[in-house]
C-alpha cells in the first residue's frame, strides 16, 4: 500500500496535474526520489539553494493536497508488479528479503514490494484511506542541509504546514515471531546464504562498540569475513555483514554467495568467524575500523544530501542531532576491550538462517 501510494502521490497535487507537477520540479532542477522503508515514506530532493522556497511550495502540495487520481492507479500497480517480479531475477535480494521476513515480527520484516495478492486487491480508494490515516504532522520530519537562511526557512515551513492537522499517531502492533529457519528451493548453480542475529539499537551505550564489531567483520578487503572466508579459502564470491537498527531493536545481517558444492562449508566457516570475534580483537583492526568510520563521517559532512539524511535519522531515533565531535569522540574511544565486552554482553547467537538454492543446508547453533 505504501509503495503504491508513494508512486501515486506525485501524479498531480494542488493546482497541477501529473505532467505539470513533474515539469515544475524539473524547471527548478530538483533531483528527487520517493521511497518506502519499514517505518517511513521518504521524499528526497536536491536543488540549488535559491530554488528551495519554490521547491518547498510544491512539496507542500504533494504532502497536503495530492490528487491520487483514479485513472493512474492501474499504471502504478503495473509498475509495482514489475518491481515484485524483478525480485525473482535477483537471488541475492530475494534471500535478504526473506531473511528480514523471518527475523523480525510482522510488520517490521515486510518488504516494500508487497505481494501479488496485495497489489491485485488495491484500489485508488484504498490508497486515499491509507493517506488520510498515516500522512499527518505527528511523526513527520523535515530535514534541510545546505546554504539556507534559517529564519526565512522556518517562517515558510510555518506558513506552509502550520495548519496541517491529523489524528493520533497509529499504534504499531507486532505479530508473532516467524520461524527462524527457511530454505527457498531453486534450481540454480549458486547458493545464497543469509543470516541475522540480535544486536543493540542506536542510542544504546554500547552502540558504537556494536558498530565497531560489525566493521571488524566487514569493513573492507582486510576485514575478517573477506579475508577468512573469501581470500584464504576461496569459498565465495561475496561475503559481508551489516548493521540494521529500529528504535527498540537491532540486528547484524550477514550474506554470502557461493557455489552449490561449497555452500555448506561457506555457511560453517562464516558462522565460525562470527562466533570467533568474541575471542579477541586486534589493535590494528580497531585502528582500521576507526579510520573507516571517520572517513565516512567526514564524507557525510561534505555531502548536503548525506547530512540531511543523518539529521532526520538522528531526530527520529534519538530525538536530537549528534554533533560531529560527539561521534568522532565515540569512535576514538573504541578499543579491543570495549568491542569484546559488548560481544560478551550480547554474544553472537540466536540466528535466523535463510538459504536459496537447490539444496537445504545443515545448521547448528
Short mmCIF file of C-alpha atoms in Angstrom, two decimals:
data_model
loop_
_atom_site.label_atom_id
_atom_site.label_comp_id
_atom_site.label_asym_id
_atom_site.label_seq_id
_atom_site.Cartn_x
_atom_site.Cartn_y
_atom_site.Cartn_z
CA UNK A 1 0.00 0.00 0.00
CA UNK A 2 2.72 2.48 0.99
CA UNK A 3 4.82 1.74 -2.10
CA UNK A 4 1.90 2.23 -4.46
CA UNK A 5 0.91 5.42 -2.63
CA UNK A 6 4.48 6.78 -2.87
CA UNK A 7 4.31 6.41 -6.66
CA UNK A 8 0.76 7.74 -6.97
CA UNK A 9 1.17 10.76 -4.71
CA UNK A 10 3.36 12.67 -7.19
CA UNK A 11 0.88 12.21 -10.05
CA UNK A 12 -0.80 15.53 -9.53
CA UNK A 13 -1.12 17.81 -6.49
CA UNK A 14 -2.58 21.21 -5.72
CA UNK A 15 -3.35 23.11 -8.93
CA UNK A 16 -1.04 20.91 -11.06
CA UNK A 17 -1.82 17.66 -12.83
CA UNK A 18 0.79 14.92 -13.08
CA UNK A 19 2.65 16.40 -16.06
CA UNK A 20 2.59 19.96 -14.72
CA UNK A 21 3.90 18.79 -11.36
CA UNK A 22 6.84 16.95 -12.92
CA UNK A 23 7.58 19.92 -15.18
CA UNK A 24 7.55 22.36 -12.26
CA UNK A 25 10.10 20.29 -10.33
CA UNK A 26 12.21 19.77 -13.46
CA UNK A 27 12.25 23.52 -14.11
CA UNK A 28 13.71 24.00 -10.63
CA UNK A 29 16.37 21.37 -11.32
CA UNK A 30 15.16 19.19 -8.44
CA UNK A 31 16.86 15.80 -8.41
CA UNK A 32 14.30 13.75 -6.49
CA UNK A 33 13.09 10.40 -5.30
CA UNK A 34 10.26 8.87 -3.30
CA UNK A 35 10.78 5.63 -1.39
CA UNK A 36 9.30 3.49 1.35
CA UNK A 37 11.13 1.97 4.30
CA UNK A 38 9.99 -0.08 7.26
CA UNK A 39 8.74 2.93 9.21
CA UNK A 40 8.51 5.90 6.84
CA UNK A 41 7.65 7.15 3.39
CA UNK A 42 10.61 9.28 2.32
CA UNK A 43 10.67 12.24 -0.06
CA UNK A 44 14.16 13.35 -1.05
CA UNK A 45 15.15 16.27 -3.22
CA UNK A 46 18.29 18.23 -4.07
CA UNK A 47 18.41 21.58 -5.84
CA UNK A 48 20.18 24.95 -5.84
CA UNK A 49 19.75 26.82 -2.55
CA UNK A 50 17.93 29.67 -4.26
CA UNK A 51 15.28 27.23 -5.52
CA UNK A 52 14.50 25.79 -2.09
CA UNK A 53 11.50 28.05 -1.30
CA UNK A 54 9.79 27.24 -4.61
CA UNK A 55 10.52 23.53 -4.21
CA UNK A 56 9.02 23.53 -0.71
CA UNK A 57 5.85 25.12 -2.08
CA UNK A 58 5.47 22.18 -4.46
CA UNK A 59 6.22 19.57 -1.79
CA UNK A 60 3.60 21.17 0.45
CA UNK A 61 1.07 20.47 -2.32
CA UNK A 62 2.31 16.89 -2.64
CA UNK A 63 2.02 16.18 1.08
CA UNK A 64 -1.18 18.10 1.81
CA UNK A 65 -3.14 18.23 -1.45
CA UNK A 66 -2.35 15.17 -3.59
CA UNK A 67 -4.85 14.21 -6.29
CA UNK A 68 -4.31 10.42 -6.02
CA UNK A 69 -6.09 10.06 -9.38
CA UNK A 70 -8.29 7.05 -10.04
CA UNK A 71 -7.16 6.87 -13.67
CA UNK A 72 -3.50 6.43 -12.67
CA UNK A 73 -3.88 3.53 -10.23
CA UNK A 74 -3.59 0.72 -12.82
CA UNK A 75 -0.37 2.16 -14.29
CA UNK A 76 1.15 2.45 -10.80
CA UNK A 77 0.07 -1.11 -9.95
CA UNK A 78 1.68 -2.35 -13.17
CA UNK A 79 5.00 -0.82 -12.07
CA UNK A 80 4.58 -2.46 -8.64
CA UNK A 81 4.04 -5.86 -10.35
CA UNK A 82 7.25 -5.40 -12.35
CA UNK A 83 9.21 -4.44 -9.24
CA UNK A 84 7.97 -7.52 -7.39
CA UNK A 85 8.54 -9.89 -10.32
CA UNK A 86 12.04 -8.50 -10.80
CA UNK A 87 12.92 -9.85 -7.37
CA UNK A 88 12.80 -13.38 -8.82
CA UNK A 89 15.73 -12.47 -11.07
CA UNK A 90 17.78 -11.17 -8.13
CA UNK A 91 18.50 -14.16 -5.87
CA UNK A 92 20.69 -12.13 -3.52
CA UNK A 93 17.93 -9.61 -2.92
CA UNK A 94 15.37 -12.41 -2.68
CA UNK A 95 17.21 -14.21 0.12
CA UNK A 96 17.73 -10.94 2.05
CA UNK A 97 14.03 -10.08 1.74
CA UNK A 98 13.16 -13.49 3.15
CA UNK A 99 15.78 -13.11 5.89
CA UNK A 100 14.13 -9.94 7.18
CA UNK A 101 10.70 -11.53 6.89
CA UNK A 102 11.79 -14.42 9.10
CA UNK A 103 13.98 -12.45 11.50
CA UNK A 104 11.57 -9.67 12.52
CA UNK A 105 7.98 -9.96 13.72
CA UNK A 106 5.47 -8.52 11.25
CA UNK A 107 5.12 -5.83 10.08
CA UNK A 108 8.82 -4.98 10.70
CA UNK A 109 10.02 -7.69 8.33
CA UNK A 110 7.62 -6.96 5.49
CA UNK A 111 9.13 -5.97 2.18
CA UNK A 112 8.17 -2.74 0.41
CA UNK A 113 7.29 -4.68 -2.76
CA UNK A 114 4.36 -6.42 -1.10
CA UNK A 115 2.70 -9.47 -2.63
CA UNK A 116 0.89 -10.27 -5.86
CA UNK A 117 -2.38 -10.69 -3.98
CA UNK A 118 -1.89 -7.43 -2.13
CA UNK A 119 -1.21 -5.46 -5.30
CA UNK A 120 -4.16 -7.06 -7.14
CA UNK A 121 -6.61 -6.07 -4.42
CA UNK A 122 -5.52 -2.42 -4.18
CA UNK A 123 -7.90 0.33 -5.28
CA UNK A 124 -7.46 4.08 -5.54
CA UNK A 125 -9.81 4.46 -2.56
CA UNK A 126 -7.55 2.17 -0.52
CA UNK A 127 -4.63 4.50 -1.14
CA UNK A 128 -6.75 7.53 -0.17
CA UNK A 129 -7.75 5.83 3.09
CA UNK A 130 -4.11 4.96 3.78
CA UNK A 131 -3.09 8.55 3.04
CA UNK A 132 -5.73 10.03 5.37
CA UNK A 133 -4.76 7.68 8.19
CA UNK A 134 -0.98 7.99 8.05
CA UNK A 135 0.00 11.26 6.36
CA UNK A 136 -0.08 13.70 9.28
CA UNK A 137 2.25 16.15 11.02
CA UNK A 138 2.83 13.90 14.03
CA UNK A 139 5.91 11.84 13.26
CA UNK A 140 6.78 13.81 10.12
CA UNK A 141 10.37 15.09 9.98
CA UNK A 142 11.61 17.83 7.64
CA UNK A 143 15.38 17.94 7.28
CA UNK A 144 17.25 20.54 5.22
CA UNK A 145 21.01 20.89 4.80
CA UNK A 146 22.96 23.35 2.68
CA UNK A 147 23.24 27.09 2.15
CA UNK A 148 20.00 28.01 3.89
CA UNK A 149 18.67 31.06 5.72
CA UNK A 150 17.21 29.57 8.89
CA UNK A 151 14.69 32.25 9.87
CA UNK A 152 13.11 32.54 6.42
CA UNK A 153 13.02 28.73 6.10
CA UNK A 154 11.35 28.38 9.49
CA UNK A 155 8.76 31.04 8.61
CA UNK A 156 7.99 29.40 5.27
CA UNK A 157 7.55 25.99 6.86
CA UNK A 158 5.19 27.53 9.43
CA UNK A 159 3.16 29.15 6.65
CA UNK A 160 3.02 26.01 4.51
CA UNK A 161 2.49 23.37 7.18
CA UNK A 162 1.30 25.21 10.30
CA UNK A 163 -2.37 24.41 9.74
CA UNK A 164 -1.73 20.73 8.94
CA UNK A 165 -3.86 18.57 11.20
CA UNK A 166 -4.11 14.86 11.80
CA UNK A 167 -5.38 12.23 14.16
CA UNK A 168 -3.41 10.33 16.78
CA UNK A 169 -0.27 8.58 15.66
CA UNK A 170 -1.21 4.96 14.87
CA UNK A 171 -0.01 2.24 17.20
CA UNK A 172 2.50 -0.26 15.87
CA UNK A 173 1.28 -3.73 16.83
CA UNK A 174 3.73 -6.53 16.25
CA UNK A 175 2.68 -10.01 15.21
CA UNK A 176 4.07 -13.37 16.26
CA UNK A 177 7.75 -14.14 15.69
CA UNK A 178 8.13 -16.12 12.43
CA UNK A 179 10.17 -19.27 12.06
CA UNK A 180 13.91 -18.56 12.18
CA UNK A 181 14.81 -21.17 9.55
CA UNK A 182 13.82 -21.18 5.89
CA UNK A 183 15.03 -22.59 2.60
CA UNK A 184 13.91 -21.40 -0.83
CA UNK A 185 14.31 -24.29 -3.25
CA UNK A 186 15.54 -23.07 -6.63
CA UNK A 187 17.43 -24.88 -9.37
CA UNK A 188 20.43 -22.56 -9.58
CA UNK A 189 24.18 -23.03 -9.96
CA UNK A 190 24.81 -20.86 -6.88
CA UNK A 191 23.58 -20.88 -3.31
CA UNK A 192 22.66 -17.73 -1.42
CA UNK A 193 23.14 -17.70 2.36
CA UNK A 194 21.71 -15.07 4.70
CA UNK A 195 21.98 -14.88 8.49
CA UNK A 196 20.84 -12.46 11.17
CA UNK A 197 21.31 -12.20 14.91
CA UNK A 198 20.40 -9.59 17.56
CA UNK A 199 22.43 -6.52 18.44
CA UNK A 200 21.83 -3.26 20.35
CA UNK A 201 19.87 -0.34 18.86
CA UNK A 202 21.25 3.11 18.16
CA UNK A 203 21.18 5.12 21.38
CA UNK A 204 22.34 2.18 23.50
CA UNK A 205 25.56 2.90 25.42
CA UNK A 206 27.23 0.03 23.51
CA UNK A 207 26.04 1.13 20.07
CA UNK A 208 29.48 2.24 18.88
CA UNK A 209 31.04 -1.00 20.11
CA UNK A 210 28.42 -2.90 18.09
CA UNK A 211 29.29 -0.77 15.07
CA UNK A 212 32.96 -1.48 15.69
CA UNK A 213 32.33 -5.23 15.85
CA UNK A 214 30.47 -5.37 12.55
CA UNK A 215 33.18 -3.30 10.87
CA UNK A 216 35.89 -5.66 12.12
CA UNK A 217 33.91 -8.37 10.33
CA UNK A 218 33.07 -6.44 7.18
CA UNK A 219 34.77 -3.08 6.89
CA UNK A 220 36.80 -3.51 3.71
CA UNK A 221 39.02 -6.01 1.95
CA UNK A 222 41.13 -6.58 5.07
CA UNK A 223 38.08 -7.33 7.23
CA UNK A 224 37.73 -10.79 8.72
CA UNK A 225 34.91 -12.20 6.62
CA UNK A 226 36.50 -11.14 3.35
CA UNK A 227 39.93 -12.38 4.44
CA UNK A 228 38.99 -15.67 6.09
CA UNK A 229 36.02 -16.81 4.00
CA UNK A 230 36.89 -15.49 0.56
CA UNK A 231 40.62 -14.79 0.31
CA UNK A 232 42.15 -17.60 2.36
CA UNK A 233 39.68 -20.37 1.49
CA UNK A 234 38.19 -19.15 -1.79
CA UNK A 235 34.75 -20.24 -0.61
CA UNK A 236 32.58 -17.50 -2.06
CA UNK A 237 32.49 -14.57 -4.46
CA UNK A 238 30.76 -12.22 -2.00
CA UNK A 239 30.52 -12.08 1.79
CA UNK A 240 29.64 -9.22 4.13
CA UNK A 241 27.90 -8.17 7.33
CA UNK A 242 25.95 -5.00 8.09
CA UNK A 243 24.13 -3.33 10.97
CA UNK A 244 20.39 -2.55 10.90
CA UNK A 245 18.51 -0.73 13.64
CA UNK A 246 14.97 0.09 14.71
CA UNK A 247 14.17 2.21 17.76
CA UNK A 248 13.82 -0.72 20.13
CA UNK A 249 15.90 -3.46 18.49
CA UNK A 250 18.76 -4.01 16.09
CA UNK A 251 20.44 -6.82 14.18
CA UNK A 252 23.57 -7.83 12.35
CA UNK A 253 22.71 -9.12 8.86
CA UNK A 254 25.18 -11.33 7.01
CA UNK A 255 25.28 -12.58 3.43
CA UNK A 256 27.42 -14.99 1.44
CA UNK A 257 27.04 -16.08 -2.19
CA UNK A 258 28.82 -19.27 -3.23
CA UNK A 259 28.73 -22.35 -5.46
CA UNK A 260 26.42 -25.21 -4.55
CA UNK A 261 29.38 -27.51 -3.92
CA UNK A 262 30.93 -25.23 -1.30
CA UNK A 263 27.75 -23.86 0.26
CA UNK A 264 27.79 -25.98 3.43
CA UNK A 265 31.43 -25.17 4.13
CA UNK A 266 30.78 -21.48 3.46
CA UNK A 267 27.95 -21.43 6.00
CA UNK A 268 30.03 -23.27 8.60
CA UNK A 269 33.12 -21.08 8.21
CA UNK A 270 31.09 -17.85 8.17
CA UNK A 271 29.28 -18.74 11.40
CA UNK A 272 32.60 -19.80 12.90
CA UNK A 273 34.12 -16.40 12.13
CA UNK A 274 31.14 -14.59 13.62
CA UNK A 275 31.49 -16.53 16.87
CA UNK A 276 35.30 -16.27 16.94
CA UNK A 277 35.08 -12.49 17.13
CA UNK A 278 34.37 -12.53 20.87
CA UNK A 279 37.66 -14.35 21.48
CA UNK A 280 39.51 -11.12 20.81
CA UNK A 281 40.07 -8.15 18.52
CA UNK A 282 43.49 -6.86 17.50
CA UNK A 283 44.51 -3.20 17.99
CA UNK A 284 45.28 -2.82 14.27
CA UNK A 285 41.74 -4.00 13.47
CA UNK A 286 40.31 -1.27 15.68
CA UNK A 287 42.58 1.32 14.03
CA UNK A 288 41.30 0.24 10.61
CA UNK A 289 37.69 0.45 11.81
CA UNK A 290 38.25 3.91 13.29
CA UNK A 291 39.82 5.16 10.06
CA UNK A 292 36.89 3.84 8.02
CA UNK A 293 34.23 5.32 10.32
CA UNK A 294 35.98 8.70 10.44
CA UNK A 295 36.31 8.74 6.66
CA UNK A 296 32.58 8.07 6.30
CA UNK A 297 31.82 10.78 8.84
CA UNK A 298 33.94 13.37 7.03
CA UNK A 299 32.41 12.48 3.66
CA UNK A 300 28.95 12.77 5.20
CA UNK A 301 29.74 16.29 6.40
CA UNK A 302 30.81 17.27 2.88
CA UNK A 303 27.60 15.99 1.24
CA UNK A 304 24.50 18.06 1.95
CA UNK A 305 22.33 15.13 0.87
CA UNK A 306 24.01 12.76 3.33
CA UNK A 307 23.91 15.43 6.03
CA UNK A 308 20.17 15.93 5.59
CA UNK A 309 19.70 12.18 5.84
CA UNK A 310 21.73 11.92 9.05
CA UNK A 311 19.84 14.86 10.59
CA UNK A 312 16.46 13.23 10.03
CA UNK A 313 17.76 9.82 11.14
CA UNK A 314 19.16 11.22 14.40
CA UNK A 315 15.96 13.12 15.08
CA UNK A 316 13.83 10.02 14.57
CA UNK A 317 15.96 7.58 16.57
CA UNK A 318 17.38 9.86 19.27
CA UNK A 319 15.13 12.93 19.39
CA UNK A 320 18.21 15.11 18.90
CA UNK A 321 21.06 15.67 16.43
CA UNK A 322 24.51 14.30 17.24
CA UNK A 323 27.40 16.66 16.65
CA UNK A 324 30.46 15.81 14.57
CA UNK A 325 32.62 16.00 17.69
CA UNK A 326 30.34 13.67 19.65
CA UNK A 327 30.51 10.97 17.01
CA UNK A 328 34.24 11.39 16.48
CA UNK A 329 34.90 11.13 20.22
CA UNK A 330 32.85 7.93 20.45
CA UNK A 331 34.77 6.42 17.52
CA UNK A 332 38.12 7.46 19.05
CA UNK A 333 37.17 5.73 22.30
CA UNK A 334 36.70 2.34 20.65
CA UNK A 335 39.17 -0.26 21.93
CA UNK A 336 39.59 -4.02 21.53
CA UNK A 337 38.37 -4.35 25.12
CA UNK A 338 35.16 -2.32 24.58
CA UNK A 339 34.26 -4.34 21.47
CA UNK A 340 34.89 -7.68 23.17
CA UNK A 341 32.93 -6.59 26.27
CA UNK A 342 29.96 -5.77 24.03
CA UNK A 343 30.26 -9.23 22.42
CA UNK A 344 30.23 -10.88 25.84
CA UNK A 345 27.18 -8.87 26.86
CA UNK A 346 25.46 -9.72 23.55
CA UNK A 347 27.08 -12.94 22.31
CA UNK A 348 26.65 -13.97 18.70
CA UNK A 349 23.79 -16.46 18.52
CA UNK A 350 20.02 -16.88 18.22
CA UNK A 351 20.49 -16.95 14.47
CA UNK A 352 17.91 -16.57 11.76
CA UNK A 353 19.12 -18.52 8.71
CA UNK A 354 17.64 -18.39 5.20
CA UNK A 355 19.17 -20.09 2.16
CA UNK A 356 18.29 -20.13 -1.53
CA UNK A 357 19.47 -22.85 -3.89
CA UNK A 358 18.89 -26.45 -4.94
CA UNK A 359 19.76 -28.00 -1.58
CA UNK A 360 18.91 -27.10 2.02
CA UNK A 361 21.95 -26.71 4.28
CA UNK A 362 22.50 -28.06 7.78
CA UNK A 363 22.78 -25.56 10.61
CA UNK A 364 23.51 -25.97 14.31
CA UNK A 365 23.70 -23.09 16.81
#
